Tab-separated table of C-alpha atoms and ligand atoms in Angstrom:
chain	number	residue	atom	x	y	z
A	347	UNK	CA	-188.779	78.615	58.232
A	348	UNK	CA	-188.394	74.948	59.158
A	349	UNK	CA	-191.555	72.964	58.531
A	350	UNK	CA	-192.676	69.860	60.353
A	351	UNK	CA	-190.715	67.327	58.276
A	352	UNK	CA	-187.538	69.291	58.929
A	353	UNK	CA	-188.214	69.396	62.674
A	354	UNK	CA	-188.851	65.653	62.621
A	355	UNK	CA	-185.577	65.177	60.728
A	356	UNK	CA	-183.772	67.236	63.365
A	357	UNK	CA	-185.381	65.110	66.095
A	358	UNK	CA	-184.197	61.913	64.438
A	359	UNK	CA	-180.735	63.364	64.014
A	360	UNK	CA	-180.496	64.407	67.660
A	361	UNK	CA	-182.007	61.238	69.078
A	362	UNK	CA	-178.855	59.086	69.032
A	363	UNK	CA	-176.854	61.587	71.087
A	364	UNK	CA	-179.624	62.922	73.336
A	365	UNK	CA	-181.918	60.052	74.172
A	366	UNK	CA	-180.637	58.096	77.148
A	367	UNK	CA	-177.857	60.640	77.651
A	368	UNK	CA	-177.169	62.924	80.603
A	369	UNK	CA	-176.834	66.689	80.239
A	370	UNK	CA	-173.392	66.875	81.837
A	371	UNK	CA	-173.291	70.633	81.385
A	372	UNK	CA	-175.479	73.264	79.751
A	373	UNK	CA	-174.259	76.648	78.538
A	374	UNK	CA	-176.796	79.392	78.165
A	375	UNK	CA	-175.040	82.293	76.455
A	376	UNK	CA	-177.750	84.943	76.560
A	377	UNK	CA	-180.756	85.821	78.708
A	378	UNK	CA	-183.330	85.350	75.985
A	379	UNK	CA	-184.098	84.155	72.513
A	380	UNK	CA	-187.587	85.078	71.329
A	381	UNK	CA	-188.626	84.743	74.988
A	382	UNK	CA	-186.509	84.817	78.147
A	383	UNK	CA	-185.065	81.478	79.229
A	384	UNK	CA	-186.640	80.032	82.386
A	385	UNK	CA	-184.912	80.742	85.703
A	386	UNK	CA	-181.775	78.711	86.295
A	387	UNK	CA	-182.197	77.039	82.893
A	388	UNK	CA	-178.737	75.449	82.844
A	389	UNK	CA	-178.915	74.447	86.507
A	390	UNK	CA	-182.242	72.706	86.008
A	391	UNK	CA	-180.828	70.648	83.139
A	392	UNK	CA	-177.420	69.721	84.469
A	393	UNK	CA	-177.178	66.149	85.723
A	394	UNK	CA	-180.579	65.215	84.262
A	395	UNK	CA	-181.010	62.308	81.902
A	396	UNK	CA	-183.088	62.717	78.747
A	397	UNK	CA	-185.375	59.707	78.735
A	398	UNK	CA	-187.107	60.420	75.404
A	399	UNK	CA	-186.872	62.900	72.560
A	400	UNK	CA	-190.317	63.534	71.089
A	401	UNK	CA	-192.029	66.024	68.855
A	402	UNK	CA	-195.439	67.692	68.903
A	403	UNK	CA	-196.220	69.890	65.892
A	404	UNK	CA	-192.982	71.862	65.441
A	405	UNK	CA	-191.905	71.573	69.078
A	406	UNK	CA	-189.067	69.272	70.094
A	407	UNK	CA	-189.792	67.741	73.502
A	408	UNK	CA	-186.985	66.260	75.562
A	409	UNK	CA	-188.436	64.388	78.544
A	410	UNK	CA	-186.154	64.542	81.559
A	411	UNK	CA	-185.886	61.899	84.279
A	412	UNK	CA	-187.571	64.201	86.820
A	413	UNK	CA	-190.855	64.684	84.963
A	414	UNK	CA	-189.839	67.977	83.383
A	415	UNK	CA	-189.728	68.544	79.635
A	416	UNK	CA	-187.245	70.677	77.735
A	417	UNK	CA	-189.241	72.353	74.974
A	418	UNK	CA	-187.515	73.771	71.958
A	419	UNK	CA	-188.868	75.595	68.914
A	420	UNK	CA	-186.613	76.493	65.972
A	421	UNK	CA	-188.497	79.671	65.043
A	422	UNK	CA	-187.356	81.088	61.699
A	423	UNK	CA	-183.662	80.349	61.620
A	424	UNK	CA	-182.850	78.042	64.527
A	425	UNK	CA	-180.760	74.933	63.964
A	426	UNK	CA	-178.964	72.293	65.965
A	427	UNK	CA	-175.637	70.759	65.174
A	428	UNK	CA	-173.761	67.960	66.842
A	429	UNK	CA	-170.068	68.160	67.573
A	430	UNK	CA	-168.471	64.960	68.804
A	431	UNK	CA	-166.521	65.662	71.952
A	432	UNK	CA	-162.907	64.599	72.362
A	433	UNK	CA	-162.126	61.305	70.688
A	434	UNK	CA	-165.665	59.980	70.827
A	435	UNK	CA	-166.547	58.257	67.571
A	436	UNK	CA	-169.232	59.660	65.291
A	437	UNK	CA	-172.445	57.921	66.114
A	438	UNK	CA	-175.154	56.944	63.653
A	439	UNK	CA	-177.377	59.879	62.818
A	440	UNK	CA	-174.790	62.504	63.563
A	441	UNK	CA	-175.146	65.331	61.118
A	442	UNK	CA	-174.116	68.867	60.526
A	443	UNK	CA	-176.913	71.281	59.919
A	444	UNK	CA	-175.104	74.027	58.128
A	445	UNK	CA	-177.645	76.779	58.116
A	446	UNK	CA	-175.430	79.195	59.992
A	447	UNK	CA	-171.910	78.344	61.044
A	448	UNK	CA	-171.198	81.670	62.619
A	449	UNK	CA	-170.508	80.762	66.223
A	450	UNK	CA	-171.560	84.185	67.466
A	451	UNK	CA	-175.090	82.817	66.962
A	452	UNK	CA	-174.431	79.720	69.088
A	453	UNK	CA	-176.743	80.551	71.985
A	454	UNK	CA	-177.065	77.256	73.843
A	455	UNK	CA	-174.688	74.305	74.137
A	456	UNK	CA	-175.697	71.015	75.713
A	457	UNK	CA	-172.769	68.811	76.679
A	458	UNK	CA	-174.219	65.343	76.389
A	459	UNK	CA	-172.801	62.188	77.918
A	460	UNK	CA	-174.557	59.016	76.886
A	461	UNK	CA	-174.518	55.585	75.281
A	462	UNK	CA	-173.287	57.060	71.969
A	463	UNK	CA	-170.407	58.822	73.685
A	464	UNK	CA	-169.903	62.461	74.502
A	465	UNK	CA	-171.076	65.186	72.180
A	466	UNK	CA	-171.940	68.846	72.165
A	467	UNK	CA	-175.383	69.725	70.871
A	468	UNK	CA	-175.218	73.348	69.778
A	469	UNK	CA	-178.229	75.564	69.164
A	470	UNK	CA	-177.549	78.338	66.647
A	471	UNK	CA	-180.118	80.983	65.748
A	472	UNK	CA	-179.130	84.213	63.928
A	473	UNK	CA	-182.602	85.785	64.017
A	474	UNK	CA	-183.541	84.488	67.481
A	475	UNK	CA	-187.192	83.711	66.798
A	476	UNK	CA	-186.637	80.291	68.325
A	477	UNK	CA	-187.214	79.601	72.000
A	478	UNK	CA	-186.702	77.089	74.772
A	479	UNK	CA	-188.569	76.455	77.983
A	480	UNK	CA	-188.909	73.918	80.754
A	481	UNK	CA	-192.197	72.714	82.157
A	482	UNK	CA	-193.672	69.711	83.898
A	483	UNK	CA	-194.836	66.986	81.496
A	484	UNK	CA	-198.145	66.902	83.396
A	485	UNK	CA	-198.789	70.578	82.595
A	486	UNK	CA	-197.946	70.378	78.919
A	487	UNK	CA	-201.415	69.587	77.576
A	488	UNK	CA	-202.927	72.662	79.258
A	489	UNK	CA	-200.187	75.070	78.257
A	490	UNK	CA	-201.197	77.771	75.730
A	491	UNK	CA	-198.607	76.517	73.228
A	492	UNK	CA	-200.137	73.046	73.174
A	493	UNK	CA	-203.728	73.007	74.366
A	494	UNK	CA	-205.364	74.089	71.116
A	495	UNK	CA	-203.080	72.229	68.724
A	496	UNK	CA	-204.893	70.101	66.162
A	497	UNK	CA	-204.061	66.613	64.984
A	498	UNK	CA	-200.604	65.626	63.760
A	499	UNK	CA	-200.425	65.335	59.967
A	500	UNK	CA	-198.310	62.207	60.243
A	501	UNK	CA	-199.275	58.567	59.982
A	502	UNK	CA	-202.568	57.340	61.295
A	503	UNK	CA	-203.299	60.290	63.553
A	504	UNK	CA	-204.814	62.134	60.598
A	505	UNK	CA	-208.194	60.667	59.630
A	506	UNK	CA	-210.827	61.948	57.205
A	507	UNK	CA	-213.644	61.601	59.804
A	508	UNK	CA	-211.756	63.748	62.264
A	509	UNK	CA	-210.953	66.360	59.607
A	510	UNK	CA	-214.619	66.398	58.556
A	511	UNK	CA	-215.586	67.223	62.131
A	512	UNK	CA	-213.081	70.082	62.185
A	513	UNK	CA	-213.906	71.506	58.737
A	514	UNK	CA	-217.703	71.202	58.875
A	515	UNK	CA	-219.454	74.509	58.257
A	516	UNK	CA	-216.225	76.407	57.632
A	517	UNK	CA	-216.466	79.077	54.938
A	518	UNK	CA	-212.717	79.768	55.088
A	519	UNK	CA	-210.723	78.814	51.981
A	520	UNK	CA	-209.217	75.338	52.147
A	521	UNK	CA	-205.711	76.807	52.142
A	522	UNK	CA	-206.384	78.868	55.271
A	523	UNK	CA	-208.178	76.033	57.045
A	524	UNK	CA	-205.306	73.621	56.464
A	525	UNK	CA	-202.792	76.172	57.740
A	526	UNK	CA	-204.850	76.670	60.907
A	527	UNK	CA	-202.805	75.013	63.672
A	528	UNK	CA	-205.977	74.304	65.662
A	529	UNK	CA	-207.138	72.008	62.866
A	530	UNK	CA	-203.880	70.332	61.820
A	531	UNK	CA	-200.747	70.968	63.860
A	532	UNK	CA	-197.528	71.789	62.095
A	533	UNK	CA	-198.709	71.675	58.495
A	534	UNK	CA	-197.022	74.644	56.798
A	535	UNK	CA	-197.338	76.523	53.532
A	536	UNK	CA	-195.147	74.225	51.441
A	537	UNK	CA	-196.945	71.014	52.245
A	538	UNK	CA	-200.435	72.532	52.092
A	539	UNK	CA	-199.680	73.682	48.516
A	540	UNK	CA	-198.293	70.263	47.606
A	541	UNK	CA	-201.166	68.278	49.141
A	542	UNK	CA	-203.847	70.443	47.497
A	543	UNK	CA	-202.189	69.983	44.118
A	544	UNK	CA	-202.022	66.233	44.574
A	545	UNK	CA	-205.659	66.082	45.638
A	546	UNK	CA	-206.624	68.357	42.687
A	547	UNK	CA	-208.397	70.743	45.026
A	548	UNK	CA	-208.517	74.502	44.668
A	549	UNK	CA	-206.963	76.336	47.610
A	550	UNK	CA	-209.859	78.818	47.320
A	551	UNK	CA	-212.602	76.271	47.799
A	552	UNK	CA	-214.579	76.828	51.012
A	553	UNK	CA	-213.335	74.172	53.445
A	554	UNK	CA	-216.810	73.160	54.597
A	555	UNK	CA	-217.666	71.956	51.102
A	556	UNK	CA	-215.568	68.861	51.645
A	557	UNK	CA	-218.026	67.714	54.297
A	558	UNK	CA	-221.538	66.320	53.719
A	559	UNK	CA	-224.570	67.780	55.515
A	560	UNK	CA	-224.483	64.773	57.783
A	561	UNK	CA	-220.906	65.700	58.747
A	562	UNK	CA	-219.250	62.909	56.781
A	563	UNK	CA	-216.087	63.416	54.712
A	564	UNK	CA	-216.706	63.642	50.978
A	565	UNK	CA	-214.535	61.586	48.626
A	566	UNK	CA	-212.381	64.673	47.995
A	567	UNK	CA	-211.625	64.987	51.720
A	568	UNK	CA	-210.660	61.330	51.932
A	569	UNK	CA	-208.321	61.851	49.003
A	570	UNK	CA	-206.884	65.020	50.546
A	571	UNK	CA	-206.297	63.301	53.901
A	572	UNK	CA	-204.268	60.590	52.193
A	573	UNK	CA	-202.341	63.158	50.174
A	574	UNK	CA	-201.433	65.213	53.262
A	575	UNK	CA	-200.125	62.104	55.022
A	576	UNK	CA	-198.218	61.151	51.900
A	577	UNK	CA	-196.458	64.480	51.273
A	578	UNK	CA	-195.426	64.648	54.924
A	579	UNK	CA	-194.187	61.079	55.131
A	580	UNK	CA	-192.277	61.401	51.849
A	581	UNK	CA	-190.598	64.563	53.129
A	582	UNK	CA	-189.676	62.874	56.411
A	583	UNK	CA	-188.311	59.878	54.512
A	584	UNK	CA	-186.234	62.201	52.300
A	585	UNK	CA	-184.992	63.947	55.454
A	586	UNK	CA	-184.005	60.592	56.877
A	587	UNK	CA	-181.951	59.744	53.832
A	588	UNK	CA	-180.290	63.160	53.930
A	589	UNK	CA	-179.274	62.378	57.518
A	590	UNK	CA	-177.823	59.018	56.613
A	591	UNK	CA	-175.901	60.303	53.653
A	592	UNK	CA	-174.922	63.642	55.209
A	593	UNK	CA	-176.313	65.341	52.119
A	594	UNK	CA	-176.764	69.075	52.363
A	595	UNK	CA	-179.000	70.734	49.837
A	596	UNK	CA	-178.412	74.487	49.749
A	597	UNK	CA	-177.372	74.581	53.350
A	598	UNK	CA	-180.575	73.298	54.885
A	599	UNK	CA	-181.207	69.798	55.996
A	600	UNK	CA	-184.612	68.291	55.624
A	601	UNK	CA	-185.762	70.579	52.825
A	602	UNK	CA	-186.219	68.804	49.561
A	603	UNK	CA	-186.533	71.546	46.992
A	604	UNK	CA	-186.249	69.230	44.033
A	605	UNK	CA	-189.178	67.213	45.192
A	606	UNK	CA	-191.806	69.957	45.020
A	607	UNK	CA	-194.493	69.765	42.365
A	608	UNK	CA	-195.857	73.300	42.658
A	609	UNK	CA	-194.270	75.067	45.626
A	610	UNK	CA	-191.965	77.885	44.467
A	611	UNK	CA	-192.370	76.783	40.822
A	612	UNK	CA	-194.273	79.754	39.444
A	613	UNK	CA	-194.251	79.804	35.622
A	614	UNK	CA	-192.951	76.241	35.354
A	615	UNK	CA	-194.937	73.436	33.742
A	616	UNK	CA	-197.428	71.610	35.934
A	617	UNK	CA	-195.801	68.209	36.437
A	618	UNK	CA	-199.047	66.262	36.099
A	619	UNK	CA	-198.812	64.190	32.910
A	620	UNK	CA	-201.050	65.554	30.188
A	621	UNK	CA	-201.955	68.795	32.007
A	622	UNK	CA	-199.840	71.238	29.989
A	623	UNK	CA	-200.722	74.273	32.138
A	624	UNK	CA	-198.229	76.278	34.179
A	625	UNK	CA	-197.934	76.699	37.916
A	626	UNK	CA	-199.195	80.056	39.158
A	627	UNK	CA	-198.750	81.959	42.359
A	628	UNK	CA	-201.696	83.607	44.043
A	629	UNK	CA	-201.708	85.427	47.363
A	630	UNK	CA	-204.067	84.313	50.120
A	631	UNK	CA	-204.050	86.023	53.521
A	632	UNK	CA	-200.726	87.605	52.624
A	633	UNK	CA	-199.039	84.299	51.819
A	634	UNK	CA	-198.115	82.761	48.492
A	635	UNK	CA	-200.088	79.822	47.228
A	636	UNK	CA	-198.682	77.862	44.309
A	637	UNK	CA	-201.223	75.976	42.242
A	638	UNK	CA	-202.241	74.737	38.831
A	639	UNK	CA	-205.527	76.363	37.836
A	640	UNK	CA	-206.260	73.567	35.406
A	641	UNK	CA	-205.791	70.673	37.820
A	642	UNK	CA	-207.195	72.444	40.860
A	643	UNK	CA	-210.676	73.737	40.109
A	644	UNK	CA	-213.086	75.345	42.528
B	629	ZN	ZN1	-201.922	70.911	36.179
């Protein structure tokens, strides 16, 4: 499943051909993905200019010139690829996201015409857990998909004071609290495991223990906040370089398997110098947590 850094990488890859470009034609090849497409989906897009390509959590948001927003979620297996149209030159940021090349899973094609030339932006999704919708920008904040989303884990939007407010009094394990989209939006399993390892915090520790009685962040929470921002920004930076160099690691773009310290490394040595313990996998709420029991104590 694509995590936030991958979605951000996709956004940056699509930006040069979508932002400032007109949807000359849209092809919708089936009635639904995970959810039905909105009425007259293609008709509502055709002739509209995309004024900005944004992201909120794992949603891609293409703002149209009429105040509507094209919302797109990749689900489990969704991917976009860009095919230059005709003789148009490859523009910077063009990439091929080779998760599935089988064109029977190409469900939506946007024919873009813009400053970078003409290109087809193709949405492919074998399992069809992804979805697209159109809604007014003004209604976005109140929509069920968005209204309860927590803070972004990127850059300065994530602050220890704000996290303290959200974690105060919570008995839930840290792992579960950090995966809760109402607390932090778009932080998935991989990066929660990585950030907890970096911050030397046990995933089983009750989340509220990182907050003082007065509601202030403890030192550990300040450290964790920095580590979350760091793992996310490093992953986005690695995604950016994979875009520039057209590197494809095992078919997925924006995933940086070699960079993980604990995720999916069960039985391997903990990479912290001098630790000497091995990474273990535990199961919390039905999901795997990878951790080092020596570095990450309760
Ligand atoms: Zn360790």
